[in-house]
């Protein structure tokens, strides 16, 4: 190894890194390694909270799932829906982001296939814009927030007076909706709340779990995998975990290699790409 | 006329902002709460209207691009056709129309998911550069980053279970505490900036000084 | 008038904040010089614009795709300054927007900055662009703009979501000098990783005071600092008292 | 290999976007421009639907008159398209800014400021972890003090404490970056899963 090689390595073409990321992720998808899966406390608690609900309990599922984040949120949501179906829970599906209604259609099909009756065992609310404002409106008066749903059109909807009738609120998204759920619904009605989130925001949501405001958190693809194991509903989450581990290993390797090269060539001038 | 142009927008902002803020504290008179509710709802509708204007701006820019034959102008036709065609389809035939759903599922969704996933490549190359122990700050960043990376996937646990414990600790203490400090600071900044609007002192966004 | 339960403390805090705000506004207006510590991110703005002028490349400015909030408003102060400088130096500035209302406001800000700089004709309406309110579509368009128009500086100040990483890395790839800043603290790490200068959290909100030094804005910074001193006091006193079993501060804050 | 035209289309778009990682090219340009158009259209459709559901229907069928404020404001915004009366659009714009400021201040005071302090002051300094936590909050906050003279003794002190805070923030940033890599990799895994399982069918 000479200094030239090391300098070049520090300023390695991005495309090399990209290609290896692809390969490293693909390899374990074809050759599963079966690395251990450790169930984290947040997922365990989320599962426990749902599992403790007796059959017929009413769950509100607010989702801000969007194509961009679906790779993480969709496996979680599907695991939760299947768990709900197995435990015979009644569910109100509520798309809260403009890109979510298509995903909710998918869950609707799942319920119909499982023999649920729309309007009696489960319900799909229309999408309304508003973000935080919408959560505020739901918390203060659910029925008037959705006043466009005519009375008598659904037995389930008619039996609900407001958020106080729900036994659980599950909020799914990669944005701020979990905070709105806390501020406007959990704080007001003490509805047990869990959230399904992208792994990125776990760091900032964890304090709310510690304080007991969330009963549990399903976070990222690993959360989905753990939930699938707990609820015994195998799905996409578990199959991606090996690839994740390998991807991580590669990133750590590049970082270490980069640092070693940096220290050996330290003092020599490195050109570009190193700001 | 001058008042309508320059002062009315500011004072409406002052009125709207203070009602929304006061509604947090004041229970009686009841109007404050009711008006605040209305104002917040109006804002959502107004944002939808503003989005239409945004789409109009997009159309104008792409039309100009075609007119002036700027770089990559041919592609502007694609944007214009997609924008007008898909909007008409969605409004006239509703989102539930099979063609609308087909495009959403097989063009919009994969495009969106793939663009988002480019983040993975970008973050790995950014980390490659950022995680280099050039100075004290960078060394600290590097160390905590690598520990958390190892602690959050199965392979780290397989190498040494301690990574998992350390990750939990970093997340719950230094990370959570520093984030809290930053949040409190930022909150005060937000309050300062917002009050300037509520006091009617800001007018740059309305073309004023 | 009746207060909502549990908000008395907050009301008093806001009143104190307002009083201090106006007190310092008054002082600065009367000519007292008030000091603010150095913030490298703002000092870098001129360097960034200067480099663009030298290289003949445009400046790119963005607020990200977040909602219209205090982050955007603080960023407006910076935009006003930057677009004025660009007008003076005859450097193009491209602004990309994700919200209709912010698009309209930026049009006003940039246009009036050009007018104030004495170059109303140099204002290019097509450079204040609405791109998309869909986060990923916005990202894909920016990737394209960066490759094709090659901005020499990329200024990202506002309420960012996941687009922060992509914007910063894409800018890094074309060798743009970058300043990133957001009050959404969760996005700060990505700016740290890929930007030359980062404004962390509250630093963004002193933009107006730091750049413009207008009495009103400097007053707000002093009020913000008062809030921080108060917080420090509450935390130190509160935790020490709590350790000895006294819940005075906790109870006080519940009122 | 899938026989569905939809899957093929999706696969082509996936590859088109990934081609940008190699470099800008016509296929990417096409996809990008298409996506920008579709995105704006979808938002317009959702906006229209929401406006209709949320404002127009209650106004028209239930006589909730106050929705008319939003609709009139919206129409005022549209004057932006007509130069001579463009200034009218500033009226709703000013209103929107005010409401946004009010809402921002509201959530900042409550959840970001007050409640964060509240949950800190209840901490008892009887475990190392709690002491570490409180010290870090204090140091970080000190970094964000602005109004002081850097040359004075007090200023030097604040700067010193702030420097410790800065190091603590670096730990937090490192942790965020580290945990984000995982989240982002999942997104690529999702796409690879689609390409090799749904489209090519070579992955079981």
Coordinates of C-alpha atoms in Angstrom, one line a residue, chain B residues 36-181:
Chain B
X36 CA -59.2 30.1 16.6
X37 CA -60.7 26.8 15.4
X38 CA -62.1 28.5 12.4
X39 CA -58.9 30.3 11.6
X40 CA -56.9 27.1 11.8
X41 CA -59.4 25.4 9.5
X42 CA -59.3 28.3 7.0
X43 CA -55.6 28.1 6.9
X44 CA -55.8 24.5 5.6
X45 CA -58.3 25.5 2.9
X46 CA -56.2 28.5 2.0
X47 CA -53.1 26.3 1.6
X48 CA -55.0 24.2 -0.9
X49 CA -55.8 27.3 -2.9
X50 CA -52.2 28.4 -2.7
X51 CA -51.2 25.0 -4.0
X52 CA -53.2 25.7 -7.1
X53 CA -51.2 28.9 -7.6
X54 CA -48.1 26.9 -7.1
X55 CA -49.1 24.5 -9.9
X56 CA -49.9 27.6 -12.0
X57 CA -46.3 28.8 -11.4
X58 CA -44.9 25.4 -12.4
X59 CA -46.9 25.5 -15.6
X60 CA -45.7 29.1 -16.4
X61 CA -42.0 28.2 -15.8
X62 CA -42.2 25.1 -17.9
X63 CA -44.0 27.0 -20.7
X64 CA -41.4 29.7 -20.6
X65 CA -38.7 27.1 -20.7
X66 CA -40.2 25.7 -23.9
X67 CA -40.6 29.2 -25.4
X68 CA -37.0 30.2 -24.6
X69 CA -35.7 26.7 -25.6
X70 CA -33.7 26.5 -22.3
X71 CA -31.7 23.5 -21.4
X72 CA -33.7 20.2 -21.4
X73 CA -36.8 22.1 -22.6
X74 CA -38.3 19.1 -24.4
X75 CA -38.9 17.5 -21.1
X76 CA -41.0 20.4 -20.0
X77 CA -43.7 19.0 -22.2
X78 CA -43.7 15.9 -20.1
X79 CA -44.4 17.9 -16.9
X80 CA -47.1 20.0 -18.5
X81 CA -49.0 17.0 -20.0
X82 CA -48.7 15.0 -16.8
X83 CA -49.8 17.9 -14.7
X84 CA -52.8 18.8 -16.7
X85 CA -53.8 15.3 -17.7
X86 CA -53.6 13.8 -14.3
X87 CA -55.4 16.7 -12.7
X88 CA -58.3 16.5 -15.1
X89 CA -58.5 12.7 -14.7
X90 CA -58.6 13.0 -10.9
X91 CA -61.1 15.8 -10.7
X92 CA -63.5 14.6 -13.4
X93 CA -63.3 10.9 -12.8
X94 CA -62.3 10.9 -9.1
X95 CA -59.3 9.3 -7.6
X96 CA -61.0 5.9 -7.6
X97 CA -60.9 5.7 -11.4
X98 CA -58.8 2.6 -12.5
X99 CA -56.6 4.7 -14.8
X100 CA -55.8 7.1 -11.9
X101 CA -55.0 4.3 -9.6
X102 CA -52.9 2.5 -12.2
X103 CA -50.7 5.6 -12.7
X104 CA -50.5 6.1 -8.9
X105 CA -49.5 2.6 -8.2
X106 CA -47.1 2.0 -11.1
X107 CA -45.6 5.4 -11.8
X108 CA -46.1 7.7 -8.9
X109 CA -45.4 5.2 -6.1
X110 CA -42.3 3.5 -7.5
X111 CA -40.9 6.9 -8.5
X112 CA -41.5 8.3 -5.1
X113 CA -40.1 5.2 -3.2
X114 CA -37.0 5.1 -5.4
X115 CA -36.2 8.8 -5.1
X116 CA -36.5 8.5 -1.4
X117 CA -34.3 5.4 -1.3
X118 CA -31.5 7.4 -3.0
X119 CA -31.1 8.8 0.5
X120 CA -29.5 5.6 1.5
X121 CA -26.7 5.9 -1.0
X122 CA -26.2 9.6 -0.2
X123 CA -26.1 9.1 3.5
X124 CA -23.5 6.3 3.2
X125 CA -21.3 8.5 1.1
X126 CA -21.9 11.5 3.4
X127 CA -21.0 9.4 6.4
X128 CA -17.9 8.1 4.7
X129 CA -16.7 11.7 4.6
X130 CA -18.2 13.0 7.8
X131 CA -17.1 10.2 10.1
X132 CA -13.4 11.0 9.9
X133 CA -11.6 11.9 13.1
X134 CA -10.2 15.2 11.8
X135 CA -10.7 17.0 15.1
X136 CA -12.2 16.5 18.5
X137 CA -15.8 17.1 17.4
X138 CA -15.5 14.8 14.5
X139 CA -14.0 12.1 16.6
X140 CA -16.9 12.2 19.1
X141 CA -19.3 12.1 16.2
X142 CA -17.5 9.1 14.7
X143 CA -17.4 7.2 17.9
X144 CA -21.0 7.6 18.9
X145 CA -22.1 6.9 15.3
X146 CA -20.3 3.6 15.0
X147 CA -21.5 2.4 18.3
X148 CA -25.1 3.1 17.5
X149 CA -24.7 1.5 14.1
X150 CA -23.4 -1.7 15.6
X151 CA -25.9 -1.6 18.4
X152 CA -29.0 -1.3 16.3
X153 CA -28.7 -4.4 14.1
X154 CA -28.4 -8.1 14.7
X155 CA -24.8 -8.4 13.6
X156 CA -23.6 -6.0 16.3
X157 CA -25.4 -8.0 18.9
X158 CA -23.8 -11.1 17.6
X159 CA -20.3 -9.6 17.8
X160 CA -20.7 -8.2 21.3
X161 CA -24.1 -7.8 23.2
X162 CA -22.6 -4.7 24.9
X163 CA -23.1 -2.7 21.8
X164 CA -26.8 -3.0 22.3
X165 CA -26.6 -1.7 25.9
X166 CA -24.3 1.1 25.0
X167 CA -26.6 2.2 22.1
X168 CA -29.5 2.2 24.5
X169 CA -27.6 4.4 26.9
X170 CA -26.4 6.8 24.3
X171 CA -29.9 7.1 22.9
X172 CA -31.5 7.6 26.3
X173 CA -29.0 9.9 28.0
X174 CA -26.5 12.0 25.9
X175 CA -28.7 12.0 22.8
X176 CA -32.0 12.6 24.5
X177 CA -30.5 15.3 26.8
X178 CA -28.7 17.2 24.0
X179 CA -31.8 17.1 21.9
X180 CA -33.8 18.5 24.8
X181 CA -31.4 21.3 25.2

